[in-house]
CSV table of C-alpha atoms in Angstrom, one decimal:
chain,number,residue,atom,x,y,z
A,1,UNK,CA,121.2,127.0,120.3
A,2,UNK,CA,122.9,123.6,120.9
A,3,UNK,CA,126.8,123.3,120.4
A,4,UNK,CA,128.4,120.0,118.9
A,5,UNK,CA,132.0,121.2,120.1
A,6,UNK,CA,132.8,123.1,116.9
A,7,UNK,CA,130.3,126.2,117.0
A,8,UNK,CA,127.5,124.8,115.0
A,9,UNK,CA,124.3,125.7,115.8
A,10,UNK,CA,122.6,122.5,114.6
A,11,UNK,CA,119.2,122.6,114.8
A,12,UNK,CA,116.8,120.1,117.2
A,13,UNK,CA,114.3,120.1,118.6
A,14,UNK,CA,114.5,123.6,120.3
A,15,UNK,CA,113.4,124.5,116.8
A,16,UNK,CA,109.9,123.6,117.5
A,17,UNK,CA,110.1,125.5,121.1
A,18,UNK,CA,108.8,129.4,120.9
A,19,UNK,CA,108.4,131.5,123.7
A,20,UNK,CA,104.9,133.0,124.6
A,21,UNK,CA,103.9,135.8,122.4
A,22,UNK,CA,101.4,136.9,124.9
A,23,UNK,CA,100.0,134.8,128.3
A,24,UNK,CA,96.2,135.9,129.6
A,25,UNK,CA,94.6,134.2,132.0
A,26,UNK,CA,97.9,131.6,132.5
A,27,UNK,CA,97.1,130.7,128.6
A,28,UNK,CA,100.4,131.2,127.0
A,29,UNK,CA,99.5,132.3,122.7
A,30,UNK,CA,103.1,131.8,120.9
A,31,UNK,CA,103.6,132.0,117.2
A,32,UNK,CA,102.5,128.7,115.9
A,33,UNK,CA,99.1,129.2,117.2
A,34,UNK,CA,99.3,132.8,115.8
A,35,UNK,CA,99.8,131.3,112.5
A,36,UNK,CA,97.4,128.8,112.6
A,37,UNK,CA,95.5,132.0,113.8
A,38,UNK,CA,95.9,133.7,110.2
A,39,UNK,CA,95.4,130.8,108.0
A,40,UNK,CA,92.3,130.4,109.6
A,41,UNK,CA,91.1,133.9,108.8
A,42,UNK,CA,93.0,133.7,104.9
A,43,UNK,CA,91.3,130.5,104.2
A,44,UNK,CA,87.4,131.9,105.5
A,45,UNK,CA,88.5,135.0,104.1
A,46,UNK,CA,90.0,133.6,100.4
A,47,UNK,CA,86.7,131.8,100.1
A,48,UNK,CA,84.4,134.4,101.2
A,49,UNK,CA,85.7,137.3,98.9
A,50,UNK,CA,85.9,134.8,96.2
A,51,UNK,CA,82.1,133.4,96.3
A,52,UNK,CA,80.6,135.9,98.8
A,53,UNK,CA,79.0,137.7,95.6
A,54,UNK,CA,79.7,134.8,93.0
A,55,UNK,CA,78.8,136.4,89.3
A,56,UNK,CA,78.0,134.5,86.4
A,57,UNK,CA,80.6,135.5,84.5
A,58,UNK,CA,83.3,135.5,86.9
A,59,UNK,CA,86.3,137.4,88.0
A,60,UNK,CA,89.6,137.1,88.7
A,61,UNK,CA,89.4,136.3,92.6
A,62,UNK,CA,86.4,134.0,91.3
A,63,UNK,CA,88.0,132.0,88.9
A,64,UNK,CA,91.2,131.1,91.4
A,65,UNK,CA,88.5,130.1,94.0
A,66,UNK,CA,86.5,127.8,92.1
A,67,UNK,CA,89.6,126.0,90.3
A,68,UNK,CA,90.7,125.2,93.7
A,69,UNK,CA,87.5,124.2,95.2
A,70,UNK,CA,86.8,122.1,91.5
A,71,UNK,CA,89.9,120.4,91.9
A,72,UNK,CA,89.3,118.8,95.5
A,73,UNK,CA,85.7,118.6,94.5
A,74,UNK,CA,86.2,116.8,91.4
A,75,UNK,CA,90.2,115.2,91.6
A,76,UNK,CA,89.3,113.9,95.0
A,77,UNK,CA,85.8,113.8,96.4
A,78,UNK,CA,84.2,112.6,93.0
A,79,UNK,CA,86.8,110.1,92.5
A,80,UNK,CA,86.9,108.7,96.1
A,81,UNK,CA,83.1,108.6,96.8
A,82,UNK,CA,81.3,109.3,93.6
A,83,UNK,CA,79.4,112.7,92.9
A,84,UNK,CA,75.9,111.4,94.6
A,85,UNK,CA,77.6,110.7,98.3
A,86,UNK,CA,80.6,112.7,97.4
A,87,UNK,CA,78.6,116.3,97.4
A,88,UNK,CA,77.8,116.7,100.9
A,89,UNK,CA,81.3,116.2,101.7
A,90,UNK,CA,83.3,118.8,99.6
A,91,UNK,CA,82.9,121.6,102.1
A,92,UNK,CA,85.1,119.3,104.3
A,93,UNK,CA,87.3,118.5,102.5
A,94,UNK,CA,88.1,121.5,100.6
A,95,UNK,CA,88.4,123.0,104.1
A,96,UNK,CA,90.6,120.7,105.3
A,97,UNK,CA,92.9,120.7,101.9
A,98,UNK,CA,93.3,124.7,102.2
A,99,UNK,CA,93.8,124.5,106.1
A,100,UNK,CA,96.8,121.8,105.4
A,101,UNK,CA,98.4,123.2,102.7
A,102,UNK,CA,98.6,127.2,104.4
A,103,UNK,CA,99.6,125.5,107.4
A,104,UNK,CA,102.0,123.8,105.6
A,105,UNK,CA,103.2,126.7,103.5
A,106,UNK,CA,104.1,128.7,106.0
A,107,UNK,CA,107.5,127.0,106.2
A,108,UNK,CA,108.6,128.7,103.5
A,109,UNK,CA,107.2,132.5,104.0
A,110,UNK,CA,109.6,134.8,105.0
A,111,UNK,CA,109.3,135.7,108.8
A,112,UNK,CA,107.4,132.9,109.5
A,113,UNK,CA,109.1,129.8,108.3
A,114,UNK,CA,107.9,127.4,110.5
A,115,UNK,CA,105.2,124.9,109.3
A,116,UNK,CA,102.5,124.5,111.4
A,117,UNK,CA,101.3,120.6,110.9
A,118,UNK,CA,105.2,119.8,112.1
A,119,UNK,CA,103.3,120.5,116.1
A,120,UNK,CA,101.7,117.4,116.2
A,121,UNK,CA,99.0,119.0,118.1
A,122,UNK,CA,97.4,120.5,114.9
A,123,UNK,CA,97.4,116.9,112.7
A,124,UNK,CA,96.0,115.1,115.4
A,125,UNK,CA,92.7,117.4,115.7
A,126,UNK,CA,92.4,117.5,111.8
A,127,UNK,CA,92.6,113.6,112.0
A,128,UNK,CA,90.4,113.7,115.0
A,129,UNK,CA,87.8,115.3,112.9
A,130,UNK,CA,88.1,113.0,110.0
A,131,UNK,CA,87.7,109.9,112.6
A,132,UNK,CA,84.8,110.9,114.4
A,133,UNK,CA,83.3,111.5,111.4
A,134,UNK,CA,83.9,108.6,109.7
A,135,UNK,CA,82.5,106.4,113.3
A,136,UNK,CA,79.4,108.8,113.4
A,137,UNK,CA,78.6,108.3,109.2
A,138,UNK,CA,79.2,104.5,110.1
A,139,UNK,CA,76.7,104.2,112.8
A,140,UNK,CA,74.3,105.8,111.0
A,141,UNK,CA,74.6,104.2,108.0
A,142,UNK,CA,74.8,100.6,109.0
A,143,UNK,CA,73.8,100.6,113.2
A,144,UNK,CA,75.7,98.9,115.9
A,145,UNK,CA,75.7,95.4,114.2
A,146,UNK,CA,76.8,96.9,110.5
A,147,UNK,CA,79.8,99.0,112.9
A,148,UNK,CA,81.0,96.0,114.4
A,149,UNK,CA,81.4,94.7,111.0
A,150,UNK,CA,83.1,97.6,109.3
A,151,UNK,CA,85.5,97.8,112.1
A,152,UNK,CA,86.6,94.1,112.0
A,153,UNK,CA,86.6,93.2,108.7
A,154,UNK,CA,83.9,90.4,109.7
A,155,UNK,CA,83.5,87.9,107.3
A,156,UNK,CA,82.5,84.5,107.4
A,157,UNK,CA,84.2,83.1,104.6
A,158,UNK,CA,87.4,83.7,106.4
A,159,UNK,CA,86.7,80.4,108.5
A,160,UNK,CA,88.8,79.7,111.8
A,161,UNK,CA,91.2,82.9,110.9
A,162,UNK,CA,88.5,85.3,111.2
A,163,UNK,CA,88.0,86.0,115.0
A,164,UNK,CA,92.4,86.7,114.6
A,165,UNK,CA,91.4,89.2,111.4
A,166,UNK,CA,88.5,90.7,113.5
A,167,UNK,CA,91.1,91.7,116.4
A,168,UNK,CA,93.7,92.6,113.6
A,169,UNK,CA,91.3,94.9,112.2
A,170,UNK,CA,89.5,96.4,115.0
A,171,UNK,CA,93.0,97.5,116.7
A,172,UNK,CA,93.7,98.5,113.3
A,173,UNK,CA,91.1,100.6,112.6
A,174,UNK,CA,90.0,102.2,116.0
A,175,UNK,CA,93.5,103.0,117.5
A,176,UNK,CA,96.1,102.5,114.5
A,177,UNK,CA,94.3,104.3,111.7
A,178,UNK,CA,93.2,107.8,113.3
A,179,UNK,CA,97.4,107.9,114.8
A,180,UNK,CA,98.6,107.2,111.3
A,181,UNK,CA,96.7,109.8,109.5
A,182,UNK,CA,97.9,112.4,111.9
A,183,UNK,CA,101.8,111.3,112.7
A,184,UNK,CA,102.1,110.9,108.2
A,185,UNK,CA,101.4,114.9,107.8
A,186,UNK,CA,103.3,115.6,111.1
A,187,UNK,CA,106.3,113.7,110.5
A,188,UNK,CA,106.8,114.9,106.9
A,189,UNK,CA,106.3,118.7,107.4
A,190,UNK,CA,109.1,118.1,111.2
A,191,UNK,CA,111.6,116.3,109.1
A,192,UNK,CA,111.4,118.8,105.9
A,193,UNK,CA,111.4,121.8,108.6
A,194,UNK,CA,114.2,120.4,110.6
A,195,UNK,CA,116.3,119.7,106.7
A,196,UNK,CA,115.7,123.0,105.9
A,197,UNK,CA,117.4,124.8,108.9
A,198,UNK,CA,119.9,122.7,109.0
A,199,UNK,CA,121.2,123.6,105.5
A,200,UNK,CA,120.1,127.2,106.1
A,201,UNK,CA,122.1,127.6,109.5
A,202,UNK,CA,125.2,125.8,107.3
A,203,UNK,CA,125.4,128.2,104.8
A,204,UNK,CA,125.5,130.9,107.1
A,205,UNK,CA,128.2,129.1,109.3
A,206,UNK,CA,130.0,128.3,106.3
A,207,UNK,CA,130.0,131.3,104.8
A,208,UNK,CA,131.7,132.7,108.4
A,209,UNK,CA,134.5,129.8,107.6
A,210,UNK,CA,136.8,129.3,105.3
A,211,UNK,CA,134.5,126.9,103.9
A,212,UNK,CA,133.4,129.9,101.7
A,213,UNK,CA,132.4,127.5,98.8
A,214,UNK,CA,130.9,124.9,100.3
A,215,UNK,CA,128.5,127.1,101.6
A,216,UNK,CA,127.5,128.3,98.2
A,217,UNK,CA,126.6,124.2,97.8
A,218,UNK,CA,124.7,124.3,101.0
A,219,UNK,CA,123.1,127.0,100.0
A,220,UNK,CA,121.3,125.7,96.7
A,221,UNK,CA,120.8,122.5,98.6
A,222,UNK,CA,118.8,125.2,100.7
A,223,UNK,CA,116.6,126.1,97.3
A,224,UNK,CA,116.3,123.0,96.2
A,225,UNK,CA,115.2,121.6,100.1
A,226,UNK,CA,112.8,124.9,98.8
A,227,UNK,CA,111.9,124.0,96.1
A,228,UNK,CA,111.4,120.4,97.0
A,229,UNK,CA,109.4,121.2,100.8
A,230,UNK,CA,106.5,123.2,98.5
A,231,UNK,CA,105.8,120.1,96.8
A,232,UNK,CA,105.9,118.1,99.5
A,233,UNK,CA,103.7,120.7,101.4
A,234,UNK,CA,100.9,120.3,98.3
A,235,UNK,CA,101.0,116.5,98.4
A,236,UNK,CA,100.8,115.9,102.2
A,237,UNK,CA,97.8,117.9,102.3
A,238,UNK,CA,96.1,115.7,98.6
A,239,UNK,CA,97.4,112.9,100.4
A,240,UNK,CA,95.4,113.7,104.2
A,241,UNK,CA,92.5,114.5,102.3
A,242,UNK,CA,92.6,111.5,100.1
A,243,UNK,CA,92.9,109.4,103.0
A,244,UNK,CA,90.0,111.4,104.5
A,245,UNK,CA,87.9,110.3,101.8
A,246,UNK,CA,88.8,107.2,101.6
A,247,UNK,CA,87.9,106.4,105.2
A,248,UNK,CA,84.4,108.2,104.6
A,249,UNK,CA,84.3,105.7,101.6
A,250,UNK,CA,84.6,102.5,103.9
A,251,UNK,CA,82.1,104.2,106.4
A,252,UNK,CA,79.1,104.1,102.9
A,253,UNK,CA,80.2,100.9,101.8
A,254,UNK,CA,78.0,98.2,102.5
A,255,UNK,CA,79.1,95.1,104.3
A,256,UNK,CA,77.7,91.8,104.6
């Protein structure tokens, strides 16, 4: 705990520090990874109850399973890339919504409370995935030529400005893009964590004080950070996969 000089614990970035669960082989395996761990398993494990022995008519675990795989499928994939190029990419991305948003979630979950995605570690593989999947569908679908092009924008019509567009959009989108897409879900789900100790650790000080009713005001600013981080949680993870799609969009389209 760090001290300001008037007992507060404020919170920092000791927050994000956790001490090895267990260590074999010199690997140390702390909590975050333990609950990256379980949403691994609850996310295979959610889908595989729920369409393992998919019925006709069907039931309750069913029905939650399919509404959430229809709405990536259909409020993101279809609507990004079209339902033609768009099917062979909703496993994906309905993977990587559910992976997000547990990871995510977990902020909030008593005993846990500490969002995965805010250890950069875990957004920069996801965005890893999306990248090298996006450079691999581009090669393939265009060739070496047809990647240089998508990659720097090339076009002719741009006249003497184009070779300064081509390096604009090359740094762009080999170095720039695959660091945004990671540090836009990391940074969000850190600073949301981070706001919500801080209020939670203030009411409790408070309370201890004679600030008795001021901590009752940092504590619903607690539920409504709450309140406010579970939406944010839902919307980082639309918003990663959106861009996901997006960036498999530009590797399909045609350039000339």
């Amino acid at each position: 705990m760090s001290d300001n000089g008037c007992g507060f614990p404020a919170p920092g970035l000791h927050s994000f520090l956790f001490q090895p669960i267990a260590t074999v082989g010199g690997f140390e395996f702390n909590k975050v990874m333990l609950l990256a761990l379980i949403t691994t398993v609850l996310v295979i494990g959610f889908f595989w109850a729920a369409f393992g022995k998919a019925k006709v008519v069907p039931g309750k675990l069913q029905m939650i399973g399919e509404a959430g795989y229809d709405f990536v499928r259909r409020g993101i994939v279809y609507e990004t890339l079209g339902k033609r190029e768009g099917e062979k990419f909703v496993p994906l991305m309905v993977s990587l919504f559910f992976f997000i948003w547990i990871m995510n979630i977990w902020s909030v979950i008593p005993l846990a409370q500490f969002p995965v995605s805010s250890i950069i570690a875990y957004p920069a593989v996801l965005a890893a995935i999306v990248y090298f999947t996006w450079v691999g569908l581009t090669f393939k679908r265009h060739g070496f030529v047809g990647f240089f092009k998508n990659v720097t924008g090339y076009d002719k019509s741009l006249g003497p400005v184009l070779p300064l567009v081509m390096i604009i959009e090359f740094f762009s989108n080999l170095l720039v893009r695959p660091f945004t897409h990671a540090v836009r879900l990391f940074a969000n789900m850190f600073a949301g964590h981070l706001m919500l100790v801080m209020f939670t650790v203030a009411s409790w000080y408070l309370l201890n004080s004679w600030l008795i009713p001021a901590a009752g005001v940092s504590f619903l600013m607690t539920i409504a950070m709450i309140l406010f981080e579970l939406f944010v949680q839902a919307v980082q993870a639309y918003v990663f996969v959106l861009l996901a799609c997006t960036y498999v969009q530009g590797a399909l389209a045609e350039h000339h």
